[in-house]
Protein backbone atom coordinates (compact mmCIF):
# COMPACT_ATOMS: atom_id res chain seq x y z
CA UNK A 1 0.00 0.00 0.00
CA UNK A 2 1.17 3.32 -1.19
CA UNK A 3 2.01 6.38 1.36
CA UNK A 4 -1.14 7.94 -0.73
CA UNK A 5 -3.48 5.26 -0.23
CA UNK A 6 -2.72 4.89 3.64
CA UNK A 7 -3.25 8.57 3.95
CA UNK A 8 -6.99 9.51 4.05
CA UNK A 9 -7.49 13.23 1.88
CA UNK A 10 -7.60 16.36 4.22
CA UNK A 11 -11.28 17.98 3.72
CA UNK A 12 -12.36 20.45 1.61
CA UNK A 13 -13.84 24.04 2.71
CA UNK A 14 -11.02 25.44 5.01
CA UNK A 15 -10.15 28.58 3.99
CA UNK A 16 -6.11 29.47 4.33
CA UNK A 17 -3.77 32.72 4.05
CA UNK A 18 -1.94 32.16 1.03
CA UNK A 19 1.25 31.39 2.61
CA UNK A 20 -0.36 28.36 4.45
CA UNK A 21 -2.05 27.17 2.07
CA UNK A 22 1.17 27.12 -0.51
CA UNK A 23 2.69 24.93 2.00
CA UNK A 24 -0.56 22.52 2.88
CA UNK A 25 -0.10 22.21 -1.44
CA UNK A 26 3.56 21.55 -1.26
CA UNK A 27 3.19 19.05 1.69
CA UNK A 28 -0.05 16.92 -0.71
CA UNK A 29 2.31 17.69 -3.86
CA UNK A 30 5.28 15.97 -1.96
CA UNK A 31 3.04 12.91 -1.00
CA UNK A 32 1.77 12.22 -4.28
CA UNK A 33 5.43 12.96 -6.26
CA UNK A 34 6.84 10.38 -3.81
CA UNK A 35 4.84 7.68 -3.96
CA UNK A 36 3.60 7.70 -7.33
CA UNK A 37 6.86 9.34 -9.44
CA UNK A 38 6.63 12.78 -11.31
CA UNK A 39 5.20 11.43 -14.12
CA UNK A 40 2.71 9.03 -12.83
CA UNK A 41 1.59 12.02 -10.68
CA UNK A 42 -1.70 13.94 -11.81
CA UNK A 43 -2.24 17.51 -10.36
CA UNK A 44 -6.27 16.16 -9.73
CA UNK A 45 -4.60 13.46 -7.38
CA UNK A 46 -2.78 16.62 -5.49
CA UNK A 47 -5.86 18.92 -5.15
CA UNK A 48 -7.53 15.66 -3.90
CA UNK A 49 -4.98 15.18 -1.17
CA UNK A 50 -4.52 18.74 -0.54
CA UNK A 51 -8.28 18.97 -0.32
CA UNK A 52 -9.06 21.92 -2.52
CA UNK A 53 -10.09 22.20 -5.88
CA UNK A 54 -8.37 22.25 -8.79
CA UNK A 55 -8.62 26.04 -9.51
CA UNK A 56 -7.62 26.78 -6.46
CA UNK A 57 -4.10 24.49 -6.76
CA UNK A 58 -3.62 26.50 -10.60
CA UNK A 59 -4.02 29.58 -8.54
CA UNK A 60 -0.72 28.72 -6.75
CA UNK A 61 1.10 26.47 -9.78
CA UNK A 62 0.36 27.17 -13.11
CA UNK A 63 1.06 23.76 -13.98
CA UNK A 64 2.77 20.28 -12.31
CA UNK A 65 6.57 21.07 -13.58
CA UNK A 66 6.06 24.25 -11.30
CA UNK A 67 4.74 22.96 -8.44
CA UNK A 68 7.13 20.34 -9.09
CA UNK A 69 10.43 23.04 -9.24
CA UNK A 70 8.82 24.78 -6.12
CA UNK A 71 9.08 21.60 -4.03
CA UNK A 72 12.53 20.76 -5.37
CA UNK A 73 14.26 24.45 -4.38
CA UNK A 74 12.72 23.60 -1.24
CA UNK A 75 14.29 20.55 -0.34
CA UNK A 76 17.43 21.49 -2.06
CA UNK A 77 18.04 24.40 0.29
CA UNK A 78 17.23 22.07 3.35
CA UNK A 79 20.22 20.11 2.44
CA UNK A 80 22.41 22.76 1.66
CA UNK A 81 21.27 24.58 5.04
CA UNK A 82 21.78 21.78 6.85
CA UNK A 83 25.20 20.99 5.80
CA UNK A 84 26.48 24.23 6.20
CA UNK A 85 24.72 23.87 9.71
CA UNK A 86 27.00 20.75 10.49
CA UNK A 87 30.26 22.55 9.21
CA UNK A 88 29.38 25.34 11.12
CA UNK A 89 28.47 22.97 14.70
CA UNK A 90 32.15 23.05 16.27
CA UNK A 91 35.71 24.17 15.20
CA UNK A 92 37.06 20.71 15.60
CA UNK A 93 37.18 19.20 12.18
CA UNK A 94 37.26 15.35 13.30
CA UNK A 95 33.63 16.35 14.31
CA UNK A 96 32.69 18.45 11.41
CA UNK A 97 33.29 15.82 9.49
CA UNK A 98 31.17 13.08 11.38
CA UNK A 99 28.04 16.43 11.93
CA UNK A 100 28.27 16.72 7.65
CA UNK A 101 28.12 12.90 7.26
CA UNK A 102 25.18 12.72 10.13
CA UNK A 103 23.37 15.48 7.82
CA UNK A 104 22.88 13.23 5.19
CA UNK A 105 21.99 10.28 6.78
CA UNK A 106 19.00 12.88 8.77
CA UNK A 107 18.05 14.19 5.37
CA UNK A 108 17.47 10.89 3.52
CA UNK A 109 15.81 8.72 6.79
CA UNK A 110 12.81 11.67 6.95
CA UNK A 111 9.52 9.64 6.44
CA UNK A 112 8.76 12.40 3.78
CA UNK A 113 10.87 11.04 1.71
CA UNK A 114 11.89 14.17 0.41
CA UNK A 115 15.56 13.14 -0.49
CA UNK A 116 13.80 11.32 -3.45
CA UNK A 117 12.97 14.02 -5.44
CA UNK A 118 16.69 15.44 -5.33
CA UNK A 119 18.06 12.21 -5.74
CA UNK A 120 16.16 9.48 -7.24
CA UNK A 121 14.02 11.88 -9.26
CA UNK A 122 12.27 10.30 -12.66
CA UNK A 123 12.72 13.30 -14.00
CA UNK A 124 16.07 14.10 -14.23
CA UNK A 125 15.87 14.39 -18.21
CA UNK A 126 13.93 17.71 -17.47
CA UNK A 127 16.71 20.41 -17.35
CA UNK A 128 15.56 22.41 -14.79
CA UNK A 129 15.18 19.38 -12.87
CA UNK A 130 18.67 18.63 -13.87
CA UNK A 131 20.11 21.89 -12.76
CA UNK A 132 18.76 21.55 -9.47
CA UNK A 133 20.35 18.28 -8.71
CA UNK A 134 23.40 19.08 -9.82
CA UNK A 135 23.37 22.77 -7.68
CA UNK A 136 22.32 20.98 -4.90
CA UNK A 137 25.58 18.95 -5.09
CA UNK A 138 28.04 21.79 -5.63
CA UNK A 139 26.51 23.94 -3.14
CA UNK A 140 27.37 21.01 -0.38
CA UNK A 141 30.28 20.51 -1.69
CA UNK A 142 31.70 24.29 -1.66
CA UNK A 143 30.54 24.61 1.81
CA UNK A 144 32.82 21.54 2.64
CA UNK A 145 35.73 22.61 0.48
CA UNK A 146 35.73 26.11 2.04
CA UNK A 147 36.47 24.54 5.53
CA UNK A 148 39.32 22.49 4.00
CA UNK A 149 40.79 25.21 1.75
CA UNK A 150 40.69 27.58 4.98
CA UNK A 151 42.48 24.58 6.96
CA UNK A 152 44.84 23.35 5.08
CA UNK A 153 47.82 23.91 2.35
CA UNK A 154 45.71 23.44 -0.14
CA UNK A 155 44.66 25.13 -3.70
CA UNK A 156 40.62 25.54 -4.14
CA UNK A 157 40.29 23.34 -6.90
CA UNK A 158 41.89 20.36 -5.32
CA UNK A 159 39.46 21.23 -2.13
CA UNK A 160 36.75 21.12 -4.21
CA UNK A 161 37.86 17.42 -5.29
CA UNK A 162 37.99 16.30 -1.94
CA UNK A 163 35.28 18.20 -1.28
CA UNK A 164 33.13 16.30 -3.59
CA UNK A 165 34.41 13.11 -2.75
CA UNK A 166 33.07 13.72 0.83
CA UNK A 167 29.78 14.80 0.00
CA UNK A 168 29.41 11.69 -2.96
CA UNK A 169 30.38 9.38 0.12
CA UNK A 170 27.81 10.93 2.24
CA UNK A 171 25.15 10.75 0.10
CA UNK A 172 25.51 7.79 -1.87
CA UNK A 173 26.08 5.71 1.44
CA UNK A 174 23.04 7.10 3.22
CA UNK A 175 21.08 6.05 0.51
CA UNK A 176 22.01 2.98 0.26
CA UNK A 177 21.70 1.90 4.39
CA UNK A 178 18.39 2.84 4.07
CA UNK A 179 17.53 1.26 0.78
CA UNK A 180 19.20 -1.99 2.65
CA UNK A 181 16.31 -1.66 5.23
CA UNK A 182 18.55 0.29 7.96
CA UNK A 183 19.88 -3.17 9.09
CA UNK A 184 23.26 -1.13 10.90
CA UNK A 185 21.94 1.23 13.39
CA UNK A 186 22.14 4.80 12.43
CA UNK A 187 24.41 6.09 15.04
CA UNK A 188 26.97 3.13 14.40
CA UNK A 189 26.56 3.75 10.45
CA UNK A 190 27.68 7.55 10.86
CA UNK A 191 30.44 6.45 12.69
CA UNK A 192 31.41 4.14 10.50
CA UNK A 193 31.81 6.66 7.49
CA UNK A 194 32.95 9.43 9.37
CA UNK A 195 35.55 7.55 10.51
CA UNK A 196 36.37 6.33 6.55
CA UNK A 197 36.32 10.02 5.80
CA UNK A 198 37.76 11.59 8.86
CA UNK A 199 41.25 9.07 8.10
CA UNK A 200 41.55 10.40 4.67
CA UNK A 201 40.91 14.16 5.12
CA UNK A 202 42.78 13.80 8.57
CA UNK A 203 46.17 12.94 5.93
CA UNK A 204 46.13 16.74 4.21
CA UNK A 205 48.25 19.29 6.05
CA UNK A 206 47.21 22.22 8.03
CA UNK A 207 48.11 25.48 8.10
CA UNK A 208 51.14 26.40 9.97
């Protein structure tokens, strides 16, 4: 059974400030995007959920790429906010490192499912879709590579390798323990690649 099907539709008639109601369409849009793809998706299955009319969800999103986009910068920025919030956590870059790799593990175990839409999207073929994804990489890994260009000897675009080695690591492992059902607990599976990462940044030299 689908998260849409387990999820009885919110009922009609309430009447929202805009702003609300924007984010009661992103939260049904969200739903609906991640259990049934992008393109399996119909904007009459959103209003449904949402529990407004149709009108009323064109009023917000002219059609589904834009509500689509809309809910994509949104979870892009989480990411990138909350990477920048581990970096950002303590001056001691043995931690940094294990409050970056924690980030991603957070951001792909939320029962929205959110991290599907930036990372497992179906339609990736789309190029603003395309741009996104590939932004939301950079911007991670630019925050991490201006932590290791201010702490060590070396030049920016070899920080920005490492940079997005970290980050890859991050990501691609977090999806993968919980596509593998979670079977290592969390805290022992950020340990685990912190510690990876943490003994191969650890090798670069420092300043002074």
């Amino acid at each position: 059974m689908t998260a849409i099907e387990q999820t009885e539709a919110r009922p009609r008639g309430t009447r929202l400030p805009r702003r609300a109601r924007r984010n009661q369409l992103l939260g049904a849009a969200q739903e609906v995007f991640v259990a049934q793809g992008y393109h399996a998706a119909a904007m009459d299955d959103i209003a449904e959920r949402a529990g407004v009319s149709k009108p009323v969800l064109y009023q917000h999103f002219p059609g589904k790429l834009d509500l689509y986009l809309a809910l994509l910068d949104q979870h892009c920025e989480a990411l990138v906010q909350s990477v920048r919030a581990a970096l950002a956590s303590t001056s001691d870059n043995k931690h940094r490192v294990a409050a970056t790799m924690d980030a991603y593990f957070t951001y792909v175990e939320d029962e929205g499912g959110a991290f599907r839409l930036v990372f497992e999207s179906d339609l990736t073929n789309e190029p603003a879709v395309r741009d996104r994804v590939d932004k939301v990489s950079l911007d991670c890994a630019e925050a991490v590579s201006e932590v290791i260009s201010e702490d060590t000897d070396l030049p920016p675009d070899q920080a920005m390798l490492l940079a997005v080695g970290l980050c890859g690591m991050a990501q691609i492992t977090a999806r993968y323990w919980l596509s593998a059902g979670q079977k290592v607990p969390r805290d022992t599976a950020t340990r685990l690649i912190s510690s990876l990462s943490w003994r191969g940044i650890a090798g670069f030299p420092m300043h002074g």
